[in-house]
Coordinates of C-alpha atoms and ligand atoms in Angstrom, one line a residue:
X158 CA 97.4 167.4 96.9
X159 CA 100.0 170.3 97.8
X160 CA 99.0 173.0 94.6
X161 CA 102.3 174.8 95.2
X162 CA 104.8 171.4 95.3
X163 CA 106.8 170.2 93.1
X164 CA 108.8 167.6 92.8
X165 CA 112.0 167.1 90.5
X166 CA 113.8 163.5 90.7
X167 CA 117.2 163.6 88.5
X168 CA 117.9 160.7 86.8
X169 CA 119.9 161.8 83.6
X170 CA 123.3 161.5 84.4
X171 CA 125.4 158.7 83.0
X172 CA 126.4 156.1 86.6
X173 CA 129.6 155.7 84.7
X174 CA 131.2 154.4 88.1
X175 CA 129.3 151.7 88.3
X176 CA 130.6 149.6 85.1
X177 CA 127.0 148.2 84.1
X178 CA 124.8 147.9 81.1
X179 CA 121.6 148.4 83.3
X180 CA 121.5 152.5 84.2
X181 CA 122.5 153.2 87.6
X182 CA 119.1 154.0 88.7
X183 CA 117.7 150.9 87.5
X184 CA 120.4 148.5 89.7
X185 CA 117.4 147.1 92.5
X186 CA 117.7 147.5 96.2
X187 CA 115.7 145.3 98.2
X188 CA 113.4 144.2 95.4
X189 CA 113.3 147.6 93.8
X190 CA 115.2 149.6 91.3
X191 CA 116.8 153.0 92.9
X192 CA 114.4 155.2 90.9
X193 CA 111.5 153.2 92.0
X194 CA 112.7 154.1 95.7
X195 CA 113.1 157.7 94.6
X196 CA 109.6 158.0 93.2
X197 CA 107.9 156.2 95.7
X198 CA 109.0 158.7 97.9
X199 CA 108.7 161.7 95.5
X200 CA 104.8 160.5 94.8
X201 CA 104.0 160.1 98.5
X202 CA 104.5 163.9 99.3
X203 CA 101.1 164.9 97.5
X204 CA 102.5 167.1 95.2
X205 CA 100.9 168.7 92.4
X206 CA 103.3 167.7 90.1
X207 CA 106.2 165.1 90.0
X208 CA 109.2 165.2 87.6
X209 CA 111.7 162.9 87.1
X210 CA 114.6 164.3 84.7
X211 CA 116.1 161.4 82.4
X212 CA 118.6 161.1 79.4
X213 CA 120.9 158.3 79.9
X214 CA 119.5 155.1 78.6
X215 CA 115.7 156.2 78.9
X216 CA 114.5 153.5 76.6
X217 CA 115.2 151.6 79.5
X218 CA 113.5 154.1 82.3
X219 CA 110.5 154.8 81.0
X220 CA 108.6 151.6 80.7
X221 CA 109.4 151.5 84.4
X222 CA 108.7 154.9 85.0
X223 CA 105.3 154.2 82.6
X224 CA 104.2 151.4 84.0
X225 CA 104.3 152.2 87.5
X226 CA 104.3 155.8 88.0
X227 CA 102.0 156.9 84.6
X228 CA 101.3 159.9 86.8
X229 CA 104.6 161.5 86.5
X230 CA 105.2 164.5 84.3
X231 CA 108.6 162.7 82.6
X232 CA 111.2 165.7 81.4
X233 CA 114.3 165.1 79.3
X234 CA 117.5 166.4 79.7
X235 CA 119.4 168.3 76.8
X236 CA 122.6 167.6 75.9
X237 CA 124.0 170.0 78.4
X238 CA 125.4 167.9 81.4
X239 CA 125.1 168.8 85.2
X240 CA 122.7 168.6 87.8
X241 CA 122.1 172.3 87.2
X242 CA 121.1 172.0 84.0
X243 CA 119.3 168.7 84.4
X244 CA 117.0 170.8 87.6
X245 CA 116.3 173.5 84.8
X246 CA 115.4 171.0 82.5
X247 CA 112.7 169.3 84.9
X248 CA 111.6 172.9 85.6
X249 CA 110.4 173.5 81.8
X250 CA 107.4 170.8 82.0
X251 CA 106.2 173.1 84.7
X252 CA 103.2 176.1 83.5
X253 CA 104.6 179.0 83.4
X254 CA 102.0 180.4 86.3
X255 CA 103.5 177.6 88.6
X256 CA 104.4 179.4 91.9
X257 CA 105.3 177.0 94.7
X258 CA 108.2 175.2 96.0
X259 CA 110.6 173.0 94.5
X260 CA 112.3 169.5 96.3
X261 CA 114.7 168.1 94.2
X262 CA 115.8 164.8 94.8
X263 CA 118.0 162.4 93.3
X264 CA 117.1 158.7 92.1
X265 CA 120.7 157.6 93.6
X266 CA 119.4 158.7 97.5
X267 CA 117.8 155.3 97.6
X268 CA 116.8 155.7 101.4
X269 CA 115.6 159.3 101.5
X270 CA 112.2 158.9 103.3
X271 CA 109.0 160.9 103.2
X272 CA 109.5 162.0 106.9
X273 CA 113.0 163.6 106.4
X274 CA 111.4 165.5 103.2
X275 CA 108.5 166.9 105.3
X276 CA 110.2 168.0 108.0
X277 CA 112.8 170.1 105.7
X278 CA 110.2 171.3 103.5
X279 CA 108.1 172.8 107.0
X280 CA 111.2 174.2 108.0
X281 CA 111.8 175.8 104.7
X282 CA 108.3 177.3 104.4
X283 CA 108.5 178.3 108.3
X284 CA 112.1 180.4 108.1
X285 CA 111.0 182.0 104.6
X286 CA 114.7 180.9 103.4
X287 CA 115.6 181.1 99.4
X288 CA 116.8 177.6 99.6
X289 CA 117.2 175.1 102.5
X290 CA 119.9 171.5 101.8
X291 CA 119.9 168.3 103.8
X292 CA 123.6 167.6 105.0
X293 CA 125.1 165.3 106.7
X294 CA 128.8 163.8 108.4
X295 CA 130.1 161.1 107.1
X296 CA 133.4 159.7 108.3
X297 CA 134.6 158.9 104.8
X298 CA 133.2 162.2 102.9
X299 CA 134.8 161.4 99.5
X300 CA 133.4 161.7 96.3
X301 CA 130.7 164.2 97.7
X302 CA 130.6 168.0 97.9
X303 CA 131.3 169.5 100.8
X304 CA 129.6 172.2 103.0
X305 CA 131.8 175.1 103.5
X306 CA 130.4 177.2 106.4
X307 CA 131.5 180.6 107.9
X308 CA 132.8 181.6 111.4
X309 CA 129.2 181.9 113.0
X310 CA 128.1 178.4 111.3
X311 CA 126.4 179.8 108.2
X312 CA 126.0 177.8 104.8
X313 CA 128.4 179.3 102.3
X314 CA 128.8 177.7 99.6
X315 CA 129.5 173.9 98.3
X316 CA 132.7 172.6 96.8
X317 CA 132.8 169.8 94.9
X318 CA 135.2 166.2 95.5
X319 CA 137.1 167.3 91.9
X320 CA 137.1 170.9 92.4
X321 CA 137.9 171.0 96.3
X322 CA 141.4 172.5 97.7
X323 CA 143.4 170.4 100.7
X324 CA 141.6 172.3 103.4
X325 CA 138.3 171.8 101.7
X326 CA 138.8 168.3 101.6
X327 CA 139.0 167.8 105.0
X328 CA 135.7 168.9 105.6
X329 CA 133.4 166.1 106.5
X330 CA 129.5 167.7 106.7
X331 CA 128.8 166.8 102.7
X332 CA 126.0 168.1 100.6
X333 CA 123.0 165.5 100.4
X334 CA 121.9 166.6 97.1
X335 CA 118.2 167.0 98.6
X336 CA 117.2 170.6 98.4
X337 CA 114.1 172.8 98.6
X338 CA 113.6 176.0 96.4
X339 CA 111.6 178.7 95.9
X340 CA 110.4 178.4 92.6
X341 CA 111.5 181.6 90.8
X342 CA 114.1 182.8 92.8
X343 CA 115.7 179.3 91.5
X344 CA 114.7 179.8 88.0
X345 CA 117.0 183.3 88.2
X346 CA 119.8 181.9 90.2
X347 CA 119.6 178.7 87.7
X348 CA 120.0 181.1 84.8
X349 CA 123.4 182.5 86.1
X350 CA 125.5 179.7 86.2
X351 CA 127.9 178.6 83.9
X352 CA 130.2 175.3 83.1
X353 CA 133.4 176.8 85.0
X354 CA 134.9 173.8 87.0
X355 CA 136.4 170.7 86.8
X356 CA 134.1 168.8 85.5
X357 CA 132.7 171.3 82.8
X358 CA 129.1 170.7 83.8
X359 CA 126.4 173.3 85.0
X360 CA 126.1 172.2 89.0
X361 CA 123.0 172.7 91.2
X362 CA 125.1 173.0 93.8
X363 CA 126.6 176.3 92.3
X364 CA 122.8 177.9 93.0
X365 CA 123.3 177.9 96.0
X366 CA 125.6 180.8 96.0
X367 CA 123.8 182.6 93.4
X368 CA 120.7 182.3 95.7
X369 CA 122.8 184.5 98.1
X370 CA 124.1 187.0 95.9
X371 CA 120.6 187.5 94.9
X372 CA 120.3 188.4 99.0
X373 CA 118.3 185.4 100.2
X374 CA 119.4 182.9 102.7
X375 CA 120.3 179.7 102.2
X376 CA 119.9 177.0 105.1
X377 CA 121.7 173.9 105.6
X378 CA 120.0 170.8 107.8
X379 CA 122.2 168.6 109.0
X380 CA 120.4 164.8 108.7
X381 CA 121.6 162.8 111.5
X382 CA 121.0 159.2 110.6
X383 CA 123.7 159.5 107.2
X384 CA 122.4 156.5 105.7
X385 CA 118.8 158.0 104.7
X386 CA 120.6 160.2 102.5
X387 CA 123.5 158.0 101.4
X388 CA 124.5 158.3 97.6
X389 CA 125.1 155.2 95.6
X390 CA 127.8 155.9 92.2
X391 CA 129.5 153.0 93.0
X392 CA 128.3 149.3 93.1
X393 CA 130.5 149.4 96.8
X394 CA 127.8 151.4 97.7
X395 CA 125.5 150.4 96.2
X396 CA 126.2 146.9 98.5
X397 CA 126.7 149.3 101.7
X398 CA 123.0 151.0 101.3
X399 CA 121.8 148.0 100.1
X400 CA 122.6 146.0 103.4
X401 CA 121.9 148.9 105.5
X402 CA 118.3 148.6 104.5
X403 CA 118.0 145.0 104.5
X404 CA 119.4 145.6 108.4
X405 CA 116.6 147.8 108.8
X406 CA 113.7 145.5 107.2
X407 CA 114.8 142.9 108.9
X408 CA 114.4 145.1 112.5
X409 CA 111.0 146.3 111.5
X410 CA 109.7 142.8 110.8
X411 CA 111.4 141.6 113.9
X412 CA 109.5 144.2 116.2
X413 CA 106.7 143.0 114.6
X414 CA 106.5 139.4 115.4
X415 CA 108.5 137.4 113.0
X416 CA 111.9 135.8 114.3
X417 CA 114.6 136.4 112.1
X418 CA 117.7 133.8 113.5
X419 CA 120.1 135.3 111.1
X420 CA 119.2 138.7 109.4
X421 CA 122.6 138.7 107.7
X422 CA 121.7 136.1 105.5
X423 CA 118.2 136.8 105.6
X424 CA 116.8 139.2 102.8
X425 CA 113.5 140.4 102.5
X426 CA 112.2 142.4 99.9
X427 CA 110.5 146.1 100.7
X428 CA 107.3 144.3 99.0
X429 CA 107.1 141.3 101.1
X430 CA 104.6 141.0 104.1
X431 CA 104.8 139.0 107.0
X432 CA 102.0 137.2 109.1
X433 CA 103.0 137.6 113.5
X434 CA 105.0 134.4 114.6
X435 CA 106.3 133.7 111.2
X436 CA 109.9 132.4 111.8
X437 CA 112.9 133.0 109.2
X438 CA 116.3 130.6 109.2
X439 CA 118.8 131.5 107.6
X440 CA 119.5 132.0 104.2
X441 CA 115.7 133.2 103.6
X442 CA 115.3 135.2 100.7
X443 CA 111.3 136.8 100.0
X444 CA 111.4 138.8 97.0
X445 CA 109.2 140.2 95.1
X446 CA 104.9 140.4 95.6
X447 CA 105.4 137.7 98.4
X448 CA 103.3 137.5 101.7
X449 CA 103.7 134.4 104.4
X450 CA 101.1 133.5 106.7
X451 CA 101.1 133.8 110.9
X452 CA 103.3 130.7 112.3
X453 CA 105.1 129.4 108.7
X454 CA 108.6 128.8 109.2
X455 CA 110.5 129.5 105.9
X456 CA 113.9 127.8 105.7
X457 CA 117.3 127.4 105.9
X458 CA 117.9 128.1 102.4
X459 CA 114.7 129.3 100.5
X460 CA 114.0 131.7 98.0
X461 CA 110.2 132.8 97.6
X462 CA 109.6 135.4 95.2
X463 CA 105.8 136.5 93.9
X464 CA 103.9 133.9 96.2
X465 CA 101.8 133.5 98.9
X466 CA 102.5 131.1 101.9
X467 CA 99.5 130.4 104.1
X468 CA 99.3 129.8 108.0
X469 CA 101.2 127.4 109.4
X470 CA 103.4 126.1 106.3
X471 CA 106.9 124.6 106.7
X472 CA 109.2 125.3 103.5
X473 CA 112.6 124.1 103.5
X474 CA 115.4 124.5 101.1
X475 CA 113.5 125.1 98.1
X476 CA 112.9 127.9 95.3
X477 CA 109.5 128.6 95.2
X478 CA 108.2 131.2 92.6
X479 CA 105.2 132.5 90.6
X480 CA 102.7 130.1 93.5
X481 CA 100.2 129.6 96.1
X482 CA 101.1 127.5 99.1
X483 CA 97.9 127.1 101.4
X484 CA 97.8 127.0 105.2
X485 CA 99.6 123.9 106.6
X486 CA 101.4 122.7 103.9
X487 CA 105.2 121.3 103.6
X488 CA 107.4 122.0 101.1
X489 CA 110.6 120.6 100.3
X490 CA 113.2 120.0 101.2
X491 CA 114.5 120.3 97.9
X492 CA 111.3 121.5 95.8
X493 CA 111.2 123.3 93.0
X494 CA 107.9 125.2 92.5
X495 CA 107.5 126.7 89.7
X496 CA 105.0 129.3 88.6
X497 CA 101.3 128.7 88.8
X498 CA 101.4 126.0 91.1
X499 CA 98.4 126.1 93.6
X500 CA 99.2 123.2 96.7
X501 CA 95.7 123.3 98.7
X502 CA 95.3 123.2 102.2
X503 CA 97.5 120.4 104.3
X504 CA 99.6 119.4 101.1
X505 CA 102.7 118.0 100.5
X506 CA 105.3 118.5 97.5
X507 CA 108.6 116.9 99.1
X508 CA 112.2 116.2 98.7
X509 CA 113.3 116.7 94.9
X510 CA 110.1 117.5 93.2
X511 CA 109.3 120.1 90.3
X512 CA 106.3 121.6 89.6
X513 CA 104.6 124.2 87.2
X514 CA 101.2 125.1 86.2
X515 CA 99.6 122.4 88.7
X516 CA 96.5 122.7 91.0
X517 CA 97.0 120.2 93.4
X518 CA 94.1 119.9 95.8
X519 CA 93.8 119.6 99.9
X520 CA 95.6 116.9 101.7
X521 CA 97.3 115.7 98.3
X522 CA 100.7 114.8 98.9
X523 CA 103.9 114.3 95.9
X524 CA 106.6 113.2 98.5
X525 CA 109.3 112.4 96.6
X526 CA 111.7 112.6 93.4
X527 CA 108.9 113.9 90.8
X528 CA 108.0 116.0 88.3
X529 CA 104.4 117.6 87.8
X530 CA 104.0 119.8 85.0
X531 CA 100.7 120.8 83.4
X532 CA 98.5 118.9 86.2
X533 CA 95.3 119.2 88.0
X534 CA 94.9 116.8 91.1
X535 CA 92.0 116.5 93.5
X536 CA 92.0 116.0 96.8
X537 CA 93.7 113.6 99.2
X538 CA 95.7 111.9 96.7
X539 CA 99.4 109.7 96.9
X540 CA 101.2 110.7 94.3
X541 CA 104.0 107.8 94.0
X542 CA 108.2 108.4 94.3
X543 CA 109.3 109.1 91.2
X544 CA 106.7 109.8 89.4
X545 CA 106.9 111.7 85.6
X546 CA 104.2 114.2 84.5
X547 CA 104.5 113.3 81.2
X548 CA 103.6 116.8 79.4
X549 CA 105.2 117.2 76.2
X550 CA 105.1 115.7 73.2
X551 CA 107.8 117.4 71.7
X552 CA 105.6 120.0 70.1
X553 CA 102.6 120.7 72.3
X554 CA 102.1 120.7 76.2
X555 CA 99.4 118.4 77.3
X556 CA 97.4 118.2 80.4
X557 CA 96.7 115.5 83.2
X558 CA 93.9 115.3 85.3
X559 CA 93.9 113.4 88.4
X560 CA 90.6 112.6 90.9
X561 CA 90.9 112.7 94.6
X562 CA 91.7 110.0 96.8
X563 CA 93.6 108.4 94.0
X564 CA 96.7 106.4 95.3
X565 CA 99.5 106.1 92.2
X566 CA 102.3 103.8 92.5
X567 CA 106.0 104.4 92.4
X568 CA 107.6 104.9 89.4
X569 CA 104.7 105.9 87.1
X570 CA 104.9 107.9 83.8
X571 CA 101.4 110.0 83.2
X572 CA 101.6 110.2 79.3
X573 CA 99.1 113.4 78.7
X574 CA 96.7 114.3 77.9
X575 CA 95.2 111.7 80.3
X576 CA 92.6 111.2 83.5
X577 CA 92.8 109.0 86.5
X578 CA 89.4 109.3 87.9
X579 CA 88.6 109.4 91.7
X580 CA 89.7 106.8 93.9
X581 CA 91.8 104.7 91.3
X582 CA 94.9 103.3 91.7
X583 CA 97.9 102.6 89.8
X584 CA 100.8 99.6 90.0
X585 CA 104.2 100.4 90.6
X586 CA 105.9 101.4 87.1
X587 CA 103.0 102.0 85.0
X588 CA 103.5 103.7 82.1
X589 CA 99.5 105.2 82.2
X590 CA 98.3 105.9 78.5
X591 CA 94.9 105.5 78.9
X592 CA 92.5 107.0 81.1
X593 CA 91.6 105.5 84.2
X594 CA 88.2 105.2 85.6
X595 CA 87.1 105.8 88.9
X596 CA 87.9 102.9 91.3
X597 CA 90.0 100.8 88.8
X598 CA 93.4 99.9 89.0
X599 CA 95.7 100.5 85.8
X600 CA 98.8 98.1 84.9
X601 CA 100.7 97.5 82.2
X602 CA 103.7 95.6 83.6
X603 CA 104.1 91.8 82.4
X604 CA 104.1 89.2 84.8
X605 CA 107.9 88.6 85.7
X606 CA 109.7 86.1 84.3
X607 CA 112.7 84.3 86.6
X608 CA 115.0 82.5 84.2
X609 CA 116.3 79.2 86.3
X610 CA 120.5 79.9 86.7
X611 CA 120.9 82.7 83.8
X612 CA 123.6 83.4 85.5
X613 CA 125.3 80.5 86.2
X614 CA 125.0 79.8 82.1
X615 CA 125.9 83.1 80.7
X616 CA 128.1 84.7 83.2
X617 CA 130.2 81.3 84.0
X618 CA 133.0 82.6 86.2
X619 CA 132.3 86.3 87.6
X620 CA 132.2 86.5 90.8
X621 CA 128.2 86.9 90.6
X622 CA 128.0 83.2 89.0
X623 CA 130.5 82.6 92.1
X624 CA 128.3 84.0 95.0
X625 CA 125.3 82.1 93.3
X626 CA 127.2 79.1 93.2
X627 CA 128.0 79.4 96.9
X628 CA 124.6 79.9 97.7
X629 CA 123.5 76.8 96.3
X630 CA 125.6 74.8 97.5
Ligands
UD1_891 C1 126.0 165.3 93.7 C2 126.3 166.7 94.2 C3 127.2 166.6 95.4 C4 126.5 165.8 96.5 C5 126.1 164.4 95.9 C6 125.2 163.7 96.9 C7 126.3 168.2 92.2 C8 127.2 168.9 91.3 N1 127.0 167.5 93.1 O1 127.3 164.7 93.3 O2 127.4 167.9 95.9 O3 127.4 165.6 97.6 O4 125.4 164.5 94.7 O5 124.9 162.4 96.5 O6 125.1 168.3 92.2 N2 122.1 163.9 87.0 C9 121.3 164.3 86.0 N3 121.8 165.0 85.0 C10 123.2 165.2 84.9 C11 124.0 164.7 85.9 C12 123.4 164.1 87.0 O7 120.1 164.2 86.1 O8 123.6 165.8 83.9 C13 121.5 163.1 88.1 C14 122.1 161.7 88.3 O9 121.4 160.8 87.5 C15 122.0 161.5 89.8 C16 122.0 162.9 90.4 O10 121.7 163.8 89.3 O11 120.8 160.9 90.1 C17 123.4 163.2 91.0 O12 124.4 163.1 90.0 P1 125.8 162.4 90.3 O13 126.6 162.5 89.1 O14 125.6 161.2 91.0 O15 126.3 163.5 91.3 P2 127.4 163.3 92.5 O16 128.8 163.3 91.9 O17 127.0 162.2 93.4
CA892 CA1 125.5 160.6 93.2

């Protein structure tokens, strides 16, 4: 742990610009909101302390922030706005004896990464500089503040978008909003600026300048890869970063082993893992917790999210969630697998099958048009097409239990709670409401009855009665 780091994250300010009930911060790239981003970053740096600044809707950060960060030293912004004021506010949780240096980040940079923060803070420490800011080019520069730099290439000052002048305006290296500080020297500078601009707030960026009055340097990196510190206020860019990284995902997996056919329509969340020789069609989306095995080929047109996908499984348009899929399995197309479903090794659930809460053992197949809710099956058993977990009874959920090696036929309802021992079978369109033993066969149909020219009597004169009359004759 670095003793003399800090880290402030700010997180307080309002995301008016992108029109949302959900904070700014909280809107999810690639499986993750933007503040999870900014403090998984923030926390991998070691430091001694790490303080995200909030205000805005914090009933809704701090459970998030609680939950998976509980680390974090949380401060809260005052009433004053600005970014100045919302870095002095994440400075008070800080002891007074703190000596060190400062990063401050924002939770909007979602693709600021640990390596570009490391490298600026050892050139920081290295050039004994008061302050030292990532920049960057970017063709379009607006909405950011830009760099204003002197004859011989020195940082100057920063102008924001609102307050800048024509010429100013044209400049296109922009402030990244990632700085580091020396601790006190930016307490003092902090505690000379005031609200004077357009938009009546106390800026960080206006520090900068008090840093040089107060006769230390100020240096300006430029980043050259733009998107790593990329700013999202607007749900356009939020789309653009958002993409960007899924680009990048989707190149890391690649030169790992998995074959991604389309990676434009292929989106794979920052927590999913991927086995060598796993192959992706198109329209593959992995969110969430979700790891596939070596040699699976996922898709056209799934969406896995909190599952795991063994070796060698072949899923095909279907929406798998919440489950286990063992080595060798097939799924869909067409399944819906709902959470807490376990297939076991070599299974089957097919075309137009729901499941939820089912263990469903090795080898056991469920091929077609069914729904299995509440179930356990052993192994090596038929479940028949169209076959009707019958769970609920309208007030309670009930469970069925079903052997291995059991062969069911078509058309079956399984009222619950009910067993079907090993090895039994069932007849095409039972309705099974008692248990069945091992080895027996359940049916409940009555023998069919063929009533000798119904037709012909009741139905005199439709063209049925006509096509049976012809066949007679
Ligand atoms: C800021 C910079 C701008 C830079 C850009 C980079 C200032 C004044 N401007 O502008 O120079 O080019 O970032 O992306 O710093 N926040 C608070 N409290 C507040 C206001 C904001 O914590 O009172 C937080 C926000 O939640 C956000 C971050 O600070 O995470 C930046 O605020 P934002 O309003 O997005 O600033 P920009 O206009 O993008
Ligand atoms: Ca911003």
């Amino acid at each position: 742990m670095e003793a003399h780091l800090a880290v402030v994250v700010l997180a307080a300010g309002e995301g008016t610009r992108m029109r949302s009930a959900t904070p700014k911060v909280m809107h999810e790239i690639a499986g993750l909101p933007m503040l999870g981003h900014a403090l998984a970053t923030a926390t991998a740096l070691n430091a001694q302390y790490v303080v995200p600044v909030i205000r805005h809707e914090k009933e809704k950060l701090e459970p998030y922030i609680h939950t998976f960060y509980p680390q974090v030293h949380v401060s809260h912004q005052d009433e004053i706005p600005g970014t100045g004021r919302a870095l002095e506010c994440g400075l008070s949780v800080l002891p007074d004896d703190f000596s060190g240096a400062v990063v401050v980040t924002s939770a909007d940079i979602p693709l600021l990464d640990v390596n570009t923060i490391e490298s600026m803070l050892e050139v920081h420490l290295e050039s004994g500089a008061g302050a030292t800011l990532l920049t960057t080019v970017f063709e379009d520069p607006s909405g950011y503040g830009r760099i204003v730099r002197d004859l011989s290439g020195n940082f100057v000052s920063i102008v924001e978008h609102r307050d800048a002048s024509e010429d100013e305006l044209a400049i296109n290296e922009v402030n990244a909003g990632v700085y580091v500080f020396d601790y006190d020297l930016v307490k003092t500078a902090l505690s000379k600026i005031g609200t004077h601009n357009a938009a009546g707030e106390k800026y960080l960026t206006d520090v900068l300048t008090e840093i040089i009055k107060l006769g230390k340097n100020v240096k300006a990196l430029k980043v050259r890869d733009n998107w790593l510190v990329a700013g999202v206020n607007t749900r356009v860019q939020l789309q653009q970063v958002s993409a960007e990284l899924n680009r990048r995902i989707c190149e890391g997996w690649m030169l790992a082993g998995v074959t991604i056919v389309d990676p434009n329509t292929t989106h794979i969340d920052v927590t999913a893992v991927l086995g060598e020789d796993v192959t992706l069609q198109p329209g593959t989306y992995l969110k969430g917790i979700t790891s596939i095995g070596s040699g699976s080929v996922i898709g056209p047109e799934v969406t896995i999210h909190d599952s795991v996908i063994g070796e060698n499984c072949q899923v095909k348009k279907s929406d798998i969630n919440g489950s286990v899929i063992e080595a060798e399995s097939t799924v869909g197309p067409f399944s819906y697998i709902r959470p807490g479903t376990h297939l076991g090794v070599g299974g089957k659930i097919g075309t137009f099958v729901e499941t939820k809460n089912a263990k469903i053992g090795a080898g056991s197949k469920i091929p077609h048009l069914s729904y299995v809710g509440d179930a356990t099956i052993g192994e090596h058993s038929n479940i028949g097409a169209g076959t009707i977990f019958a769970n609920y009874d309208g007030v309670n959920k009930h469970h069925t239990t079903i052997g291995s090696h059991v062969r069911t036929g078509s058309h079956n309802v399984f009222v619950a709670p009910i067993t079907i021992e090993d090895g039994a079978y069932t007849a095409a369109g039972t309705v099974v409401r008692k248990d069945v033993e091992a080895g027996d066969l359940a049916m409940n149909v009555a023998p069919q009855r063929n009533l000798a020219g119904w037709v012909l009597a009741k139905r005199a004169g439709t063209s049925s009665a006509e096509a049976a009359k012809r066949a007679k004759e």
